[in-house]
Short mmCIF file of C-alpha atoms in Angstrom, two decimals:
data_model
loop_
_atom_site.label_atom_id
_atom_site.label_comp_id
_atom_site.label_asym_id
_atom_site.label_seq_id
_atom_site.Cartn_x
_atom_site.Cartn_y
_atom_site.Cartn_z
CA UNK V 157 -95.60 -180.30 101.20
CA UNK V 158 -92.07 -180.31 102.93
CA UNK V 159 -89.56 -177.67 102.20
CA UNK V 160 -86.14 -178.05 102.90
CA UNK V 161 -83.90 -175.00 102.94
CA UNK V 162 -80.31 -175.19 102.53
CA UNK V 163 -77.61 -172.17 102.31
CA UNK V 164 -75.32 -172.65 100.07
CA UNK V 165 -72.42 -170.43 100.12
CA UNK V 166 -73.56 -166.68 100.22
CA UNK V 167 -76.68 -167.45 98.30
CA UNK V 168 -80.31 -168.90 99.43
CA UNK V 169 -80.64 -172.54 97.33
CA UNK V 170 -83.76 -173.94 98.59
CA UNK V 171 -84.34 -177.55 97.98
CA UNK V 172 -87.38 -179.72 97.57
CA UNK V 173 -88.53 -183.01 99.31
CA UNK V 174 -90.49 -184.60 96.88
CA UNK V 175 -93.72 -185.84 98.30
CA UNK V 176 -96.64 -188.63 97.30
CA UNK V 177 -100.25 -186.95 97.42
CA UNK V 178 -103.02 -189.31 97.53
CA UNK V 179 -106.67 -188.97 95.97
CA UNK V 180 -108.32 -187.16 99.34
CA UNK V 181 -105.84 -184.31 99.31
CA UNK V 182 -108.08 -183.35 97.11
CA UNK V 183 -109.03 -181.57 93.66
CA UNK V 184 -107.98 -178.28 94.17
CA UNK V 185 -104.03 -179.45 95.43
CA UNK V 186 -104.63 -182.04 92.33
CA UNK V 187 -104.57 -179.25 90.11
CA UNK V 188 -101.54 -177.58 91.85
CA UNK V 189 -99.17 -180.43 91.54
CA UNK V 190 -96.30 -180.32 88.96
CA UNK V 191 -96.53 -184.42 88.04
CA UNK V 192 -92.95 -186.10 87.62
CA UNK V 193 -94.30 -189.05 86.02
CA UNK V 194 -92.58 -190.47 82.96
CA UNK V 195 -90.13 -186.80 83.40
CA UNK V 196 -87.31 -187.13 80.49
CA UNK V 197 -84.40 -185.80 81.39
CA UNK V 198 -82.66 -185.58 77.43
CA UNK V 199 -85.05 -183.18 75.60
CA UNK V 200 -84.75 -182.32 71.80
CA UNK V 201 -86.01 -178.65 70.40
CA UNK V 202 -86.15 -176.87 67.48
CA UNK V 203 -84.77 -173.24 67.35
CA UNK V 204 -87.96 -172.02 68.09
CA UNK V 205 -88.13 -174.35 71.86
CA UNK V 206 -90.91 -176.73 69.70
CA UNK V 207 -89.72 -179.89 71.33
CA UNK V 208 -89.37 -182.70 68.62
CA UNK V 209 -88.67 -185.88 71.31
CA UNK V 210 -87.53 -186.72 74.58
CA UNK V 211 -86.19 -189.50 76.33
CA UNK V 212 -84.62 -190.98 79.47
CA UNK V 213 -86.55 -191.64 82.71
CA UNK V 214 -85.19 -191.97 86.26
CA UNK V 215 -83.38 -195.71 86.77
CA UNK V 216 -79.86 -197.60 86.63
CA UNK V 217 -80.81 -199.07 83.40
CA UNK V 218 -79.61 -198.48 79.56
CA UNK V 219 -81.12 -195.59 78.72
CA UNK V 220 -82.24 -194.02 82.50
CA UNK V 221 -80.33 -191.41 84.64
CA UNK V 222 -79.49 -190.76 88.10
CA UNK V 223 -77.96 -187.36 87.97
CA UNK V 224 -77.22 -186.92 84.06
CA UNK V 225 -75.44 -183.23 83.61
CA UNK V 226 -73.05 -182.89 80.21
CA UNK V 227 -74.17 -183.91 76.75
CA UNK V 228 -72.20 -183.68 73.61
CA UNK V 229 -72.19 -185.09 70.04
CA UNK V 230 -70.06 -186.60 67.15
CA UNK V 231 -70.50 -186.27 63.35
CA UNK V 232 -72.40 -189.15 63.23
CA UNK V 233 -75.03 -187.68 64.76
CA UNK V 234 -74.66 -189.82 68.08
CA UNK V 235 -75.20 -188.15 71.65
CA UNK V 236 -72.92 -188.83 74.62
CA UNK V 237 -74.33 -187.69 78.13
CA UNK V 238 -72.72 -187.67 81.55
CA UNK V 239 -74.10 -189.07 85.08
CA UNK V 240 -72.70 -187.74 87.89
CA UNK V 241 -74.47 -190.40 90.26
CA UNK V 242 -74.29 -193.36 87.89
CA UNK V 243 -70.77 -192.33 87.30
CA UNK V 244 -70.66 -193.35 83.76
CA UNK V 245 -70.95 -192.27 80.39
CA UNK V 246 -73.92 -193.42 77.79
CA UNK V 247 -74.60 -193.05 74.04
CA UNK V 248 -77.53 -192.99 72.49
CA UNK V 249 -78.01 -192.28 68.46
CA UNK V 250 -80.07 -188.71 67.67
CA UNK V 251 -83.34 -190.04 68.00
CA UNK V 252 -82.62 -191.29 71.52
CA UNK V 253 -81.75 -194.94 70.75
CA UNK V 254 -79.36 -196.84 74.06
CA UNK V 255 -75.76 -197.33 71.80
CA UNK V 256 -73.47 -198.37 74.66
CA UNK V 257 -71.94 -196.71 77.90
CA UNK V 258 -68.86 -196.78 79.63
CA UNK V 259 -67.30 -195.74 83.14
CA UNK V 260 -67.59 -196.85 86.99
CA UNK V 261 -66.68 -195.48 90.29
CA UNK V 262 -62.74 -194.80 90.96
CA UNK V 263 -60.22 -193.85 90.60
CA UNK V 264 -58.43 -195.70 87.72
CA UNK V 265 -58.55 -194.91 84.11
CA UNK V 266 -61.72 -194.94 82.94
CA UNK V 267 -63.18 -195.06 86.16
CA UNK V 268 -64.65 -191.76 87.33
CA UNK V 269 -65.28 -189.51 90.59
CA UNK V 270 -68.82 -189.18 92.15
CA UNK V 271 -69.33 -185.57 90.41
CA UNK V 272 -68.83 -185.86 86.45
CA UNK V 273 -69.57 -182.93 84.87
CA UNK V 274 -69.02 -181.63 81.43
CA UNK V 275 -68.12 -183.73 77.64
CA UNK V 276 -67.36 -183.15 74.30
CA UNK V 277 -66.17 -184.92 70.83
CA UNK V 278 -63.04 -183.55 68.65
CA UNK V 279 -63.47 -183.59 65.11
CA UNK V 280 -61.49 -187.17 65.39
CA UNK V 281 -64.48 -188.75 67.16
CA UNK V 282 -62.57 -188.98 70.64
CA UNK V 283 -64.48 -187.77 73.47
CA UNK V 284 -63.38 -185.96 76.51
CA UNK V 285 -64.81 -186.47 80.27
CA UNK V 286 -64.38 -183.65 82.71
CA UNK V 287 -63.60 -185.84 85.76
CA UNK V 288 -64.31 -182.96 88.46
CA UNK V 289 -64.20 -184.98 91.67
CA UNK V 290 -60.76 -186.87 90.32
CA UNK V 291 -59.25 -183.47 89.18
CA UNK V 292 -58.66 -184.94 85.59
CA UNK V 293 -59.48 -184.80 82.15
CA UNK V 294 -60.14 -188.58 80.40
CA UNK V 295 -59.69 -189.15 77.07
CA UNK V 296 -61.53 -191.96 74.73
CA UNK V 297 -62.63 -193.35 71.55
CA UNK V 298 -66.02 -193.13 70.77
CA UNK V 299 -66.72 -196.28 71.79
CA UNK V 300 -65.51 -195.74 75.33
CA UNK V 301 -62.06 -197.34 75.14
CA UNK V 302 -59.72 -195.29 76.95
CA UNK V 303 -56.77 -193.80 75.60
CA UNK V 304 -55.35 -191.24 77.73
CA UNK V 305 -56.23 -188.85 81.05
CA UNK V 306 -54.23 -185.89 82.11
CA UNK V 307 -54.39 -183.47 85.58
CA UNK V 308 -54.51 -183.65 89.43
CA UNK V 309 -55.77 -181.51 92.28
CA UNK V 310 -53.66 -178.17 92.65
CA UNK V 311 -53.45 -174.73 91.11
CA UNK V 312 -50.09 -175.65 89.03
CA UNK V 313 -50.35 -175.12 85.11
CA UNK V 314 -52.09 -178.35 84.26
CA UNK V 315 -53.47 -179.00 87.57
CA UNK V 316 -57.14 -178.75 88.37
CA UNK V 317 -59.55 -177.44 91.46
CA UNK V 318 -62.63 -178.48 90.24
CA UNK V 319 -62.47 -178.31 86.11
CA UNK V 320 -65.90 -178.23 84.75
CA UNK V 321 -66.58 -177.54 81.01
CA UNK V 322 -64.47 -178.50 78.05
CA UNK V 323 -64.25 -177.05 74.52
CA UNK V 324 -61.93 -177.31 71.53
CA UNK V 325 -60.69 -174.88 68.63
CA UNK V 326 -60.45 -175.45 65.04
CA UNK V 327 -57.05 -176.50 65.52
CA UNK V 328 -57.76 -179.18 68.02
CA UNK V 329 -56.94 -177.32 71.19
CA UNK V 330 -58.31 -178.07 74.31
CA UNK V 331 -59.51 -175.69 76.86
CA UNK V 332 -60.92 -176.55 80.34
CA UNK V 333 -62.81 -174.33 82.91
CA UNK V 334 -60.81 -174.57 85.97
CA UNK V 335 -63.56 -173.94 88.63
CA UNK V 336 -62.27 -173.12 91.87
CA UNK V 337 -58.96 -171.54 90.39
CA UNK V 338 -60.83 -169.64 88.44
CA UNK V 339 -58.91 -169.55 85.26
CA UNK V 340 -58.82 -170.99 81.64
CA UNK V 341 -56.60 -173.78 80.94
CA UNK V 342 -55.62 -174.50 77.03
CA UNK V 343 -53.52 -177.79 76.66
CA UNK V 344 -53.22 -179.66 73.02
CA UNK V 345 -55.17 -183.03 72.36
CA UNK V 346 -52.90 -184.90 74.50
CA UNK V 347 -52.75 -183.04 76.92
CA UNK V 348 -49.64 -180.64 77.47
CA UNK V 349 -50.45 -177.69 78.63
CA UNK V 350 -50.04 -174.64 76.54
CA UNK V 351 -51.02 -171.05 78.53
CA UNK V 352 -53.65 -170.07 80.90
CA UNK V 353 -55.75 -166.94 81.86
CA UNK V 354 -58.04 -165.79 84.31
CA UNK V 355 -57.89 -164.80 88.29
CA UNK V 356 -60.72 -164.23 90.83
CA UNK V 357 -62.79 -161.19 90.04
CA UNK V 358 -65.15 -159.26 88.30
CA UNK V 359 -62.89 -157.17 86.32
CA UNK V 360 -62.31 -158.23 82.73
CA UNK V 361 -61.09 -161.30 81.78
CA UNK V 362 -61.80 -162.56 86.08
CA UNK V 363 -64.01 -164.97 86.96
CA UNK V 364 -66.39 -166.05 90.00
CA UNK V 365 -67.30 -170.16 89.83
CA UNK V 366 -66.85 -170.78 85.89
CA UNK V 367 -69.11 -173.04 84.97
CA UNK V 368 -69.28 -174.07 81.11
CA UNK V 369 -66.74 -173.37 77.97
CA UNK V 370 -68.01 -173.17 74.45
CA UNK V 371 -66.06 -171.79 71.23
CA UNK V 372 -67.69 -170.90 67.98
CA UNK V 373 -67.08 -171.33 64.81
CA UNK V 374 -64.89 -168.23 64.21
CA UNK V 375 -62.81 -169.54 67.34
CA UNK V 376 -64.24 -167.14 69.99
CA UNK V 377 -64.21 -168.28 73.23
CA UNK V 378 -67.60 -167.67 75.29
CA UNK V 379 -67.73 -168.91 79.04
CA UNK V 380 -70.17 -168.67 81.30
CA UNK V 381 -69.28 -166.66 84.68
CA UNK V 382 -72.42 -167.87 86.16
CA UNK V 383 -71.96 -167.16 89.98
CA UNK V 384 -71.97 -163.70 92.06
CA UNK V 385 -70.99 -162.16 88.40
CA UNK V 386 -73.98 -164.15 86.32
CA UNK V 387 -72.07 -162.83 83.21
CA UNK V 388 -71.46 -164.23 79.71
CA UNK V 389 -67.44 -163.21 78.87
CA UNK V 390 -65.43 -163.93 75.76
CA UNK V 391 -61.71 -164.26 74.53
CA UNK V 392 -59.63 -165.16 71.66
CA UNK V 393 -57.99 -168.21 71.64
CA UNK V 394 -54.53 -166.27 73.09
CA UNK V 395 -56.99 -165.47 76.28
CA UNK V 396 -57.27 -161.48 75.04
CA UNK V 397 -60.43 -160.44 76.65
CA UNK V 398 -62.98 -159.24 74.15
CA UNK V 399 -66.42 -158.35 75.61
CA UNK V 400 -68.86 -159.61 78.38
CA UNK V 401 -72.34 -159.26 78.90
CA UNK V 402 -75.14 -159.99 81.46
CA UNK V 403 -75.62 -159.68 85.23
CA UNK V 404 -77.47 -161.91 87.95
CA UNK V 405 -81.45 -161.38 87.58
CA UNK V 406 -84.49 -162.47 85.96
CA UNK V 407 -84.72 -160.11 83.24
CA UNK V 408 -83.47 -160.22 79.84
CA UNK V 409 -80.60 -160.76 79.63
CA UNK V 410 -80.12 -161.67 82.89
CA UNK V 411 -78.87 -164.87 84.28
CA UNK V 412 -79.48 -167.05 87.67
CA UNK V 413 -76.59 -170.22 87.45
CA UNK V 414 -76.00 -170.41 83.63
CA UNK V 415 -74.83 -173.21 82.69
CA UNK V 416 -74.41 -174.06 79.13
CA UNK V 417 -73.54 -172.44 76.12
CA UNK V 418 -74.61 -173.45 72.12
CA UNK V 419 -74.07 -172.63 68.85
CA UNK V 420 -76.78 -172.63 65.69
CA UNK V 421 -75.72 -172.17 62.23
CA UNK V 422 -76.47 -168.79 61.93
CA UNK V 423 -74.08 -168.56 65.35
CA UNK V 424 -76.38 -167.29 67.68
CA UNK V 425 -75.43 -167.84 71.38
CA UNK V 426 -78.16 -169.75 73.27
CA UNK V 427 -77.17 -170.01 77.08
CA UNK V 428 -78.95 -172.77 79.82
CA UNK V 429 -80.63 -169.58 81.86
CA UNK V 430 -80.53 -172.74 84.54
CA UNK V 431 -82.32 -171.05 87.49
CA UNK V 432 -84.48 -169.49 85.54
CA UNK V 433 -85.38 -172.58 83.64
CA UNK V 434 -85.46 -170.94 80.37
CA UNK V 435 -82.92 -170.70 77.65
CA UNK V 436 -81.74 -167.59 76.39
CA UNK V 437 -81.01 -166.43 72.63
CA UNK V 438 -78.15 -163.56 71.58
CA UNK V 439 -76.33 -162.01 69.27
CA UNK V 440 -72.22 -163.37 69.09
CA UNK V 441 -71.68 -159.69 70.61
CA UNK V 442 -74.45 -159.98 73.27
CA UNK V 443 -77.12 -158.76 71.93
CA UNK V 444 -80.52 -160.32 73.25
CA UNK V 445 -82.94 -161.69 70.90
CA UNK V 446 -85.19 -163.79 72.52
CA UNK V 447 -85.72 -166.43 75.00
CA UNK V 448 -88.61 -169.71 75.62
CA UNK V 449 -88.78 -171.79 78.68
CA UNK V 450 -90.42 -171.96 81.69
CA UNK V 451 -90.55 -173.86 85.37
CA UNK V 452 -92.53 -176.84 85.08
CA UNK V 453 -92.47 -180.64 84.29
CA UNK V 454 -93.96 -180.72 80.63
CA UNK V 455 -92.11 -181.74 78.27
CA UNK V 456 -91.31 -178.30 76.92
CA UNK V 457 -90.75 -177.00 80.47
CA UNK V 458 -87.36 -177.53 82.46
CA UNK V 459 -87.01 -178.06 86.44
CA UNK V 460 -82.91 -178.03 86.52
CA UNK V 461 -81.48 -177.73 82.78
CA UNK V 462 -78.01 -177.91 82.50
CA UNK V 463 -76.16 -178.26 79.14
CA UNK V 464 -76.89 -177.61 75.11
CA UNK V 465 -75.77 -179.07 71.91
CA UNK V 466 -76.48 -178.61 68.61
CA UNK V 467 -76.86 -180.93 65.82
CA UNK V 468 -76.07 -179.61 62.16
CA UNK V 469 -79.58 -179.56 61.04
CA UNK V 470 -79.75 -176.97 63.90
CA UNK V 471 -81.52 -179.45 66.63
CA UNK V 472 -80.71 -178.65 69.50
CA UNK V 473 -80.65 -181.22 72.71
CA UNK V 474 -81.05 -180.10 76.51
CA UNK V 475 -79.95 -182.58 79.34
CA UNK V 476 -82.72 -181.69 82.30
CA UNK V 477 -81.95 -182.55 85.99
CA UNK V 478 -85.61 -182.72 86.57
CA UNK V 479 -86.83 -184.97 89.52
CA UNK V 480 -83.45 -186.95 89.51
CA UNK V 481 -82.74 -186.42 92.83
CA UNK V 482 -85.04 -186.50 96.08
CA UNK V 483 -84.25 -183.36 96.50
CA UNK V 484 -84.50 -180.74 93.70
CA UNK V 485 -82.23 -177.68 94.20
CA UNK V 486 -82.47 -174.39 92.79
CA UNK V 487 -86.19 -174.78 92.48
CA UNK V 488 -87.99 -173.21 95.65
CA UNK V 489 -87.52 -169.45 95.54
CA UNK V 490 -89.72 -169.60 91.56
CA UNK V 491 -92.64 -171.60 92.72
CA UNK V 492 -95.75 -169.99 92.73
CA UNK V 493 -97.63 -169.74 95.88
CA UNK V 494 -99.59 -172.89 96.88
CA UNK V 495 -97.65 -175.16 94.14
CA UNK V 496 -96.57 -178.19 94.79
CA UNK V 497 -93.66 -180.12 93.27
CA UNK V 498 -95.24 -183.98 93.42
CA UNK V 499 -94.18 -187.40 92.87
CA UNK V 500 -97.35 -189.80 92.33
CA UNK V 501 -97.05 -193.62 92.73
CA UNK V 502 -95.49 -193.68 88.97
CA UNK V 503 -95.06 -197.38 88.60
CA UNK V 504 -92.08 -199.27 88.24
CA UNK V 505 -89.25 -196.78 88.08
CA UNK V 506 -86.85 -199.28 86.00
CA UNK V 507 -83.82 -199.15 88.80
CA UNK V 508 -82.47 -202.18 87.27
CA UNK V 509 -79.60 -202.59 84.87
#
């Protein structure tokens, strides 16, 4: 086994080399290997992390992802997920079904950077595209024509450093992590700005590397704080800080690159725990309740999970990193001792398309 370290900023992110054990390595590092085979990187759960199906294997075809990160869905049901390395967009009905997909490298409309990140569907059926690399927000039908795309690199009102998630209000509203600047930006549906919040911090209402936006159904703002301040914060739709809760750890409660953030019906907050490969259940004011997961490559287990949706009858879908690159970050510091993280002769991979 080959382990790569990498330092990453002021934290330790080891990474993985994935490596091909044959048959006289023996039975006892058999039963030690964590087998990627046939790994689906869109997973569908009930509320109690009972997964119902899965789907999407490593490949450039319909249906396969390189790097897949943001998921969303319409009122039809459909689910739209992101692909930072295939650079597109695909769409897939609830059971998993290939619909279409749209999107290529570049910089033109419709055309995105090499790091896509988050997406999400107004009540109209359009569907928004954080285009990180590009600096930009797209905008398109639900088929994948485009329609409009607003933002640029800078820290401006309605400029972008790195925008990540992307959530809407009950009034249509649009509000965009803006990584690097760390601030909130809020912009109608076409895209003209409308007020901002946020500095660097960890006071109230600052930030540390935002990572995802989510509002709920009452319009309260939560978004996920997930570096040095591993936090959980929330605001009104003016940006009036109202609470925060969490801090970086393993415990309950506790969060190690949080990603995500989902609603169910009874609007309980479930948060992407990603580097603890769990998800994480709470009250709308914080309060834990309970949490499933666990670091592995079952199909109820997670190796790199990233983003959350929920459907109205309260399914909820997970998009999973998983094996998708060589190299699987985040992973090395929660393996147990002597376990391996494999990748057998699997076949054909399907990296046509």
């Amino acid at each position: 086994m080959v382990v790569l370290i990498m330092f990453l900023g002021s934290q330790l992110r080891p990474s993985l080399l994935l490596t091909t054990l044959s048959q006289e390595d023996g039975d006892d590092e058999a039963e030690n290997e964590l087998n990627l085979c046939n790994f689906h990187h869109i997973k569908k759960f009930n509320t109690n992390g009972q997964l119902i199906t899965s789907w999407g294997e490593k490949g450039t075809g319909d249906g396969q992802f390189l790097h897949p990160h943001g998921i969303a869905i319409d009122s039809a049901g459909n689910i739209y997920v992101t692909d930072e390395e295939r650079q597109d967009v695909q769409k897939f009905d609830k059971n998993g079904n290939f619909l279409t997909k749209w999107g290529s490298p570049g910089r033109d409309a419709g055309q995105f950077s090499p790091k896509i990140e988050d997406i999400n569907v107004d009540k109209n059926g359009d569907v928004y595209v954080v285009d990180y690399g590009n600096n930009r927000i797209q905008k398109f039908t639900g088929s994948g024509e485009f329609i409009t795309m607003w933002g640029s690199k800078g820290s401006e009102p309605g400029q972008f450093d790195r925008p990540w998630g992307v959530a809407f209000d009950s009034s249509g509203n649009v509000y965009v992590t803006d990584q690097r600047n760390n601030r909130i930006q809020k912009f109608d549906s076409n895209g003209t700005f409308l007020a901002q919040w946020g500095k660097e911090g960890n006071g109230p209402g600052e930030f540390v590397h935002l990572h995802a936006i989510s509002i709920d159904k009452n319009d309260i703002i939560y978004v996920s704080d997930a570096r040095d301040n591993g936090r959980i914060s929330t605001f009104d739709t003016d940006g009036n800080f109202i609470s925060t809760w969490g801090s970086v750890g393993e415990e309950d409660g506790q969060f190690k690159e949080h990603h995500g953030i989902g609603f169910d019906s009874l609007n309980h907050v479930y948060v992407i725990d990603t580097s603890n490969f769990r998800v994480q259940i709470f009250s709308p004011d914080g309060e834990f309740l309970s949490k499933w997961g666990s670091m592995g490559a079952n199909a109820d287990q997670f190796l790199m999970p990233q983003d959350i949706v929920f459907d109205p009858d309260d399914k909820l879908y997970i998009v999973d990193v998983g094996d998708a690159h060589p190299e699987i970050s985040y992973i090395g510091n929660f393996l147990e001792e002597n376990k391996n993280l494999t990748q057998p002769s699997c076949g054909d991979m399907g990296t046509t398309g």
